[in-house]
Short mmCIF file of C-alpha atoms in Angstrom, two decimals:
data_model
loop_
_atom_site.label_atom_id
_atom_site.label_comp_id
_atom_site.label_asym_id
_atom_site.label_seq_id
_atom_site.Cartn_x
_atom_site.Cartn_y
_atom_site.Cartn_z
CA MET A 756 47.77 24.62 18.61
CA LYS A 757 46.77 23.09 21.84
CA LEU A 758 43.07 23.37 20.86
CA LEU A 759 43.66 21.66 17.63
CA LEU A 760 45.29 18.79 19.35
CA ILE A 761 42.51 18.41 21.78
CA VAL A 762 39.80 18.74 18.90
CA GLY A 763 41.94 16.08 16.98
CA ILE A 764 41.95 13.73 19.82
CA PHE A 765 38.31 14.19 20.49
CA SER A 766 37.17 13.52 16.87
CA ILE A 767 39.42 10.35 16.84
CA PHE A 768 37.76 9.28 20.04
CA CYS A 769 34.27 9.81 18.53
CA VAL A 770 35.13 7.94 15.45
CA VAL A 771 36.36 5.06 17.28
CA LEU A 772 33.38 4.95 19.39
CA GLY A 773 31.08 5.34 16.42
CA THR A 774 32.21 2.69 14.30
CA ASP A 775 29.99 -0.39 14.44
CA ASN A 776 31.62 -3.50 15.60
CA GLU A 777 31.32 -6.60 13.52
CA ASN A 778 27.63 -7.34 14.48
CA ALA A 779 24.43 -6.52 12.76
CA ARG A 780 22.31 -3.62 14.06
CA LEU A 781 18.74 -3.20 13.18
CA LEU A 782 16.63 -0.02 13.30
CA ALA A 783 13.19 -0.34 12.71
CA SER A 784 10.37 2.22 12.14
CA LYS A 785 6.62 1.91 12.18
CA THR A 786 4.40 4.25 10.43
CA ILE A 787 0.82 4.68 9.72
CA LEU A 788 0.31 5.60 6.01
CA ASN A 789 -3.25 6.89 6.37
CA GLN A 790 -4.25 10.45 5.69
CA PHE A 791 -7.44 9.94 7.60
CA LEU A 792 -8.06 7.26 10.12
CA VAL A 793 -11.73 6.22 9.92
CA GLU A 794 -13.87 3.62 11.60
CA ASP A 795 -14.40 0.43 9.31
CA LYS A 796 -11.98 1.86 6.70
CA ASP A 797 -8.49 0.32 5.79
CA LEU A 798 -5.57 1.39 8.03
CA THR A 799 -2.16 0.84 6.51
CA VAL A 800 0.75 0.13 8.79
CA GLN A 801 4.21 -0.03 7.34
CA TYR A 802 7.24 -1.37 9.10
CA ASP A 803 10.64 -0.65 7.79
CA ILE A 804 13.83 -2.41 9.11
CA TYR A 805 17.26 -1.17 8.26
CA ASN A 806 20.52 -2.99 8.90
CA VAL A 807 23.08 -0.45 9.81
CA GLY A 808 25.54 -2.91 11.12
CA ALA A 809 28.44 -4.56 9.38
CA SER A 810 27.19 -8.03 9.16
CA ALA A 811 24.04 -9.81 8.29
CA ALA A 812 21.20 -10.13 10.84
CA LEU A 813 19.93 -13.60 11.09
CA ASP A 814 16.49 -15.14 12.00
CA VAL A 815 14.79 -11.69 12.26
CA SER A 816 11.31 -11.68 13.66
CA LEU A 817 8.97 -8.71 13.81
CA VAL A 818 5.86 -9.28 16.03
CA ASP A 819 3.27 -6.54 16.68
CA ASN A 820 0.90 -7.13 19.60
CA SER A 821 -0.26 -3.47 19.95
CA PHE A 822 -3.55 -4.03 18.08
CA PRO A 823 -5.95 -5.73 20.34
CA ASP A 824 -8.71 -7.91 18.66
CA SER A 825 -11.40 -5.87 20.38
CA ASP A 826 -10.41 -2.73 18.54
CA PHE A 827 -8.83 -3.88 15.27
CA GLN A 828 -9.63 -6.48 12.64
CA LEU A 829 -6.56 -7.82 10.52
CA ILE A 830 -7.63 -7.56 6.84
CA HIS A 831 -4.30 -8.24 4.92
CA GLY A 832 -0.74 -9.19 5.65
CA SER A 833 0.33 -10.28 8.95
CA LEU A 834 1.43 -9.00 12.20
CA GLY A 835 4.05 -11.65 12.92
CA VAL A 836 6.64 -12.50 10.32
CA ARG A 837 10.31 -13.35 10.12
CA TRP A 838 13.24 -13.07 7.66
CA LYS A 839 16.02 -15.59 7.53
CA ARG A 840 18.62 -12.99 6.90
CA ILE A 841 18.80 -9.28 6.36
CA GLY A 842 22.29 -8.39 5.01
CA PRO A 843 24.37 -5.44 5.91
CA SER A 844 23.11 -2.10 4.57
CA TYR A 845 19.91 -3.69 3.39
CA ASN A 846 16.39 -2.68 4.31
CA VAL A 847 13.19 -4.57 4.17
CA SER A 848 9.65 -3.32 4.58
CA HIS A 849 6.50 -4.97 5.65
CA VAL A 850 2.98 -3.66 5.51
CA ALA A 851 -0.20 -4.84 7.06
CA ILE A 852 -3.70 -3.69 6.59
CA LEU A 853 -6.18 -3.46 9.61
CA ARG A 854 -9.68 -2.08 10.09
CA PRO A 855 -10.45 -0.07 13.27
CA LYS A 856 -13.53 -1.39 14.88
CA LYS A 857 -14.17 1.71 17.21
CA PRO A 858 -13.75 5.35 16.83
CA GLY A 859 -11.88 7.33 19.38
CA TYR A 860 -8.46 8.01 20.53
CA PHE A 861 -5.76 5.28 20.18
CA ASN A 862 -2.11 5.08 21.22
CA PHE A 863 -0.12 3.40 18.35
CA THR A 864 2.76 1.82 20.30
CA SER A 865 5.84 -0.07 19.24
CA ALA A 866 6.21 -3.49 17.57
CA GLU A 867 8.94 -6.05 18.95
CA LEU A 868 11.90 -6.97 17.02
CA SER A 869 14.27 -9.94 17.69
CA TYR A 870 17.34 -10.96 15.79
CA LEU A 871 20.48 -12.68 16.02
CA PRO A 872 23.33 -10.04 15.51
CA SER A 873 25.83 -12.48 14.16
CA GLU A 874 26.39 -16.17 13.04
CA ALA A 875 28.18 -16.87 16.41
CA ALA A 876 25.44 -15.32 18.47
CA THR A 877 23.34 -17.57 20.62
CA GLU A 878 21.10 -15.00 22.49
CA PRO A 879 18.67 -13.02 20.24
CA GLN A 880 18.96 -9.30 20.35
CA LEU A 881 15.65 -7.57 21.13
CA GLY A 882 14.54 -4.29 20.07
CA TYR A 883 11.47 -2.18 19.41
CA THR A 884 10.31 -0.18 16.43
CA SER A 885 9.45 3.40 16.60
CA ALA A 886 5.83 4.27 17.89
CA PRO A 887 3.69 6.51 15.63
CA GLY A 888 1.97 7.98 18.74
CA GLU A 889 -1.50 8.88 19.43
CA GLY A 890 -4.10 9.14 16.62
CA VAL A 891 -7.75 9.71 16.34
CA ILE A 892 -9.94 7.41 14.67
CA ALA A 893 -12.92 9.28 13.20
CA ASN A 894 -16.50 8.11 13.25
CA PHE A 895 -17.51 6.78 10.08
CA LYS A 896 -20.67 9.09 9.86
CA ASP A 897 -18.52 12.24 10.24
CA TYR A 898 -15.94 10.98 7.48
CA ASP A 899 -18.93 10.06 5.11
CA ARG A 900 -20.62 13.46 5.68
CA LYS A 901 -17.39 15.32 4.74
CA PHE A 902 -16.16 13.08 1.89
CA SER A 903 -18.71 10.97 0.23
CA PRO A 904 -20.31 12.36 -3.15
CA HIS A 905 -23.89 12.54 -1.68
CA PHE A 906 -25.50 11.52 -4.95
CA MET A 907 -28.84 10.66 -3.28
CA ASP A 908 -28.85 14.02 -1.33
CA TRP A 909 -28.25 16.17 -4.41
CA ALA A 910 -30.93 14.10 -6.34
CA ALA A 911 -33.42 14.65 -3.55
CA PHE A 912 -32.57 18.49 -3.64
CA ALA A 913 -33.01 18.75 -7.46
CA ILE A 914 -36.46 16.93 -7.16
CA MET A 915 -37.43 19.43 -4.23
CA THR A 916 -36.57 22.41 -6.44
CA LEU A 917 -38.65 21.18 -9.41
CA PRO A 918 -41.96 22.52 -8.14
CA SER A 919 -40.64 25.96 -7.49
CA LEU A 920 -39.13 26.18 -10.90
CA GLY A 921 -41.49 23.97 -12.79
CA ILE A 922 -44.76 25.49 -11.92
CA PRO A 923 -44.18 29.06 -13.00
CA PHE A 924 -42.47 27.73 -16.11
CA LEU A 925 -45.48 25.56 -16.93
CA LEU A 926 -47.83 28.31 -16.27
CA TRP A 927 -45.80 30.76 -18.61
CA ARG A 928 -45.64 28.12 -21.24
CA SER A 929 -49.47 27.54 -21.24
CA SER A 930 -50.28 31.16 -21.29
CA LYS A 931 -47.62 31.73 -24.04
CA SER A 932 -49.03 29.09 -26.20
CA LYS A 933 -52.61 30.45 -25.62
CA TYR A 934 -51.35 34.00 -26.48
CA ASP A 935 -49.57 32.84 -29.51
CA GLY A 936 -52.65 30.89 -30.70
CA ALA A 937 -54.86 33.93 -30.19
CA ARG A 938 -52.28 36.16 -32.08
CA ALA A 939 -52.10 33.77 -34.82
CA LYS A 940 -56.08 33.53 -35.13
CA LYS A 941 -56.19 37.45 -35.01
CA SER A 942 -53.53 37.98 -37.75
CA ASN A 943 -55.39 35.52 -39.97
CA MET B 884 32.83 -44.65 -17.35
CA LYS B 885 29.38 -45.92 -16.52
CA LEU B 886 30.15 -45.35 -12.93
CA ILE B 887 31.35 -41.86 -13.43
CA GLY B 888 28.14 -41.17 -15.35
CA ALA B 889 25.96 -42.65 -12.69
CA PHE B 890 27.81 -40.66 -9.92
CA LEU B 891 27.35 -37.45 -11.90
CA ALA B 892 23.70 -38.24 -12.38
CA LEU B 893 23.42 -38.85 -8.56
CA CYS B 894 25.15 -35.56 -8.01
CA VAL B 895 22.54 -33.62 -10.29
CA TYR B 896 19.68 -35.41 -8.51
CA LEU B 897 20.89 -34.42 -5.07
CA ALA B 898 21.57 -30.91 -6.20
CA SER B 899 18.23 -30.51 -7.67
CA GLY B 900 16.74 -31.89 -4.57
CA GLU B 901 17.81 -28.82 -2.55
CA ASN B 902 15.75 -26.58 -4.91
CA CYS B 903 12.02 -26.25 -5.22
CA GLN B 904 10.79 -28.20 -8.17
CA ALA B 905 7.55 -27.39 -10.07
CA PRO B 906 6.21 -24.89 -7.47
CA GLN B 907 2.30 -24.55 -7.16
CA VAL B 908 1.56 -21.15 -5.82
CA THR B 909 -1.65 -19.83 -4.29
CA SER B 910 -1.67 -16.13 -3.66
CA GLN B 911 -3.68 -13.15 -2.49
CA VAL B 912 -2.91 -9.65 -3.45
CA TYR B 913 -3.98 -6.33 -1.88
CA THR B 914 -3.32 -2.93 -3.49
CA THR B 915 -4.32 0.37 -2.18
CA SER B 916 -7.71 1.43 -3.51
CA GLU B 917 -8.23 4.99 -2.00
CA VAL B 918 -5.65 7.77 -1.52
CA HIS B 919 -7.16 8.70 1.76
CA VAL B 920 -6.24 5.28 3.22
CA SER B 921 -2.61 5.58 2.45
CA THR B 922 -0.06 8.20 1.42
CA GLU B 923 1.66 5.76 -0.84
CA THR B 924 0.37 2.77 -2.93
CA VAL B 925 0.86 -0.26 -1.01
CA VAL B 926 1.03 -3.80 -2.47
CA ILE B 927 0.91 -6.99 -0.26
CA ILE B 928 1.16 -10.30 -1.78
CA THR B 929 0.45 -13.23 0.68
CA PHE B 930 1.25 -16.58 -0.95
CA SER B 931 2.01 -20.16 -0.27
CA VAL B 932 4.16 -22.49 -2.26
CA GLN B 933 3.96 -26.30 -2.69
CA CYS B 934 7.07 -27.83 -4.16
CA LYS B 935 6.86 -31.10 -5.88
CA ASN B 936 9.70 -32.39 -4.00
CA GLY B 937 8.13 -31.41 -0.75
CA ILE B 938 10.71 -28.70 0.23
CA LYS B 939 9.55 -26.17 2.81
CA ASP B 940 11.01 -23.20 4.50
CA LEU B 941 12.35 -21.76 1.31
CA ASN B 942 14.36 -18.51 1.23
CA LEU B 943 12.50 -16.48 -1.58
CA TYR B 944 13.13 -13.13 -2.97
CA ALA B 945 11.02 -11.05 -5.31
CA GLU B 946 11.85 -8.56 -7.84
CA PHE B 947 9.66 -5.77 -8.97
CA ASP B 948 10.59 -2.64 -11.00
CA GLY B 949 14.24 -3.12 -10.15
CA ARG B 950 13.65 -3.48 -6.45
CA ASN B 951 14.74 -6.63 -4.67
CA LEU B 952 12.26 -7.65 -1.86
CA PRO B 953 13.05 -10.56 0.40
CA ALA B 954 9.99 -12.59 1.28
CA SER B 955 9.06 -12.94 5.01
CA GLN B 956 7.50 -16.03 6.40
CA VAL B 957 4.42 -15.69 8.48
CA ILE B 958 5.15 -17.01 12.00
CA ASP B 959 3.28 -20.28 12.72
CA SER B 960 2.18 -20.64 9.16
CA ASP B 961 3.44 -21.80 5.90
CA GLN B 962 2.57 -18.62 4.22
CA TYR B 963 4.91 -16.02 2.74
CA GLN B 964 4.49 -12.32 2.39
CA VAL B 965 5.99 -9.71 0.17
CA SER B 966 4.90 -6.17 0.55
CA PHE B 967 6.24 -2.77 -0.65
CA SER B 968 5.08 0.85 -0.89
CA ILE B 969 5.47 2.93 -3.97
CA ASP B 970 4.27 6.34 -4.89
CA HIS B 971 0.84 6.56 -6.39
CA LYS B 972 1.90 8.06 -9.66
CA LYS B 973 4.43 5.36 -10.17
CA LEU B 974 1.85 2.57 -9.96
CA PRO B 975 -1.14 3.48 -12.17
CA ALA B 976 -4.05 1.12 -12.63
CA GLY B 977 -3.06 -2.04 -14.70
CA GLN B 978 -1.73 -5.57 -14.80
CA TYR B 979 1.53 -6.19 -13.12
CA GLN B 980 3.85 -9.24 -12.87
CA ILE B 981 6.13 -9.75 -10.04
CA ARG B 982 9.00 -12.44 -10.27
CA PHE B 983 10.18 -14.73 -7.47
CA PHE B 984 13.49 -16.31 -7.03
CA ASP B 985 15.11 -18.76 -4.68
CA GLU B 986 18.58 -18.45 -3.40
CA ASP B 987 20.42 -19.72 -6.44
CA LEU B 988 18.42 -17.91 -9.04
CA PHE B 989 18.57 -14.86 -6.85
CA ALA B 990 22.32 -14.88 -7.08
CA ASN B 991 22.01 -14.91 -10.73
CA LEU B 992 19.75 -11.93 -10.73
CA ARG B 993 22.07 -10.08 -8.41
CA LYS B 994 25.14 -10.75 -10.69
CA ALA B 995 23.25 -9.44 -13.71
CA GLN B 996 22.09 -6.35 -11.75
CA ARG B 997 25.66 -5.67 -10.55
CA SER B 998 27.10 -5.95 -14.06
CA GLY B 999 24.35 -3.84 -15.46
CA GLU B 1000 22.85 -6.66 -17.76
CA ASP B 1001 19.21 -6.78 -18.73
CA THR B 1002 17.59 -8.63 -15.85
CA ALA B 1003 14.42 -9.51 -17.66
CA SER B 1004 16.00 -12.47 -19.20
CA ILE B 1005 17.00 -14.14 -15.84
CA GLN B 1006 14.83 -16.96 -15.10
CA GLY B 1007 12.71 -16.92 -11.89
CA LEU B 1008 11.15 -19.73 -9.90
CA PHE B 1009 7.66 -18.39 -10.62
CA THR B 1010 5.73 -15.18 -11.17
CA ILE B 1011 2.63 -13.75 -9.45
CA GLY B 1012 0.44 -11.47 -11.84
CA PHE B 1013 -1.81 -9.02 -10.12
CA SER B 1014 -4.02 -6.23 -11.21
CA HIS B 1015 -4.21 -2.87 -9.61
CA GLN B 1016 -7.44 -0.84 -9.73
CA GLY B 1017 -5.61 2.32 -9.14
CA ALA B 1018 -5.62 4.45 -5.99
CA SER B 1019 -8.68 6.63 -6.52
CA HIS B 1020 -8.64 10.16 -5.49
CA GLY B 1021 -12.49 10.37 -5.38
CA PRO B 1022 -14.79 11.33 -8.36
CA TRP B 1023 -13.42 13.44 -11.06
CA ILE B 1024 -15.97 16.25 -10.54
CA GLN B 1025 -17.40 16.58 -7.06
CA THR B 1026 -21.13 16.60 -7.00
CA GLU B 1027 -21.33 20.00 -5.21
CA HIS B 1028 -19.49 21.50 -8.30
CA VAL B 1029 -21.92 19.92 -10.53
CA ALA B 1030 -24.82 21.26 -8.57
CA VAL B 1031 -23.40 24.74 -8.67
CA LEU B 1032 -22.58 24.61 -12.39
CA SER B 1033 -26.07 23.38 -13.32
CA SER B 1034 -27.75 26.08 -11.21
CA VAL B 1035 -25.68 28.74 -12.79
CA LEU B 1036 -26.47 27.38 -16.23
CA LEU B 1037 -30.25 27.25 -15.36
CA SER B 1038 -30.16 30.83 -14.01
CA TYR B 1039 -28.27 32.10 -17.04
CA PHE B 1040 -30.80 30.35 -19.30
CA ALA B 1041 -33.77 31.93 -17.48
CA TYR B 1042 -32.08 35.33 -17.43
CA SER B 1043 -31.45 35.33 -21.09
CA THR B 1044 -35.00 34.15 -22.10
CA ARG B 1045 -36.46 36.81 -19.99
CA ASN B 1046 -34.31 39.40 -21.55
CA GLN B 1047 -35.27 38.19 -24.90
CA LEU B 1048 -38.97 38.29 -24.15
CA GLN B 1049 -38.79 41.75 -22.71
CA SER B 1050 -36.92 43.17 -25.68
#
């Protein structure tokens, strides 16, 4: 009985602590959608922002400074955007396409988020997205060797096998036609 | 009576002044072209809107395939961006249209969505069309398989011809 009472009080305590206050609360994730990270090939970064709070988040800005110009080129989309309002229980997603300039290890770190948690708020709330972690950007040559169709290589191979197949075949053909010609003459 | 009419006209004019009139849209669209580059097909639409009545800083929403996507504004630019990801199979190659709404028109759309009405009839502010070339999985038959197949066929042909000759 006492245990039940303690468990009951504890759970009420947890529920009270767990309920959001009236403010907005944004959770943001950053993911790299690529199956393979390759030098000079598109790198797809997706940012998802979820409002798990009870009210709308205002003046939301997402800025990602973690891709230096020396290592990445921005192809499509933008790394700094803002939304006027993200309603409660809403989510938005944002995608950008980059191209790695160099192969090697790269640590993908978080992007920065700032928003006003309520209409009355004056100070912006700052936050970070999740970080995808370290990734390996493969050399283009290695990727190409593994995945490209190699049409020219196979065509060259076919041409190289032609002598070893073609010469015996032609020899047989010429002797066969001579033999058939001789046989026809003989039977006549 | 005339005064009332003039007042109403003024109200209509002022009210319409808040919304974008005759928008001119320039857009750039990116869609995923290779499956290796992304596990889901991604569509990014970057666009800018010129309103005839010079309104800037619009609050725009896009609607695509039943999904409502708020448009973001690029910081330090007058461009907007809408982006979403969708499963490769759900977006095959083809031509698509994505509708854009301002606040008032979006409220109409939401009302229709909530009441389960057909949303295709709701008027939007403008539409952007794009063509998706499809996320390619690579060539249908890999060249190694073609090489193996042709060598098997060639050896079969040679073997059967030899047997024929020897019989």
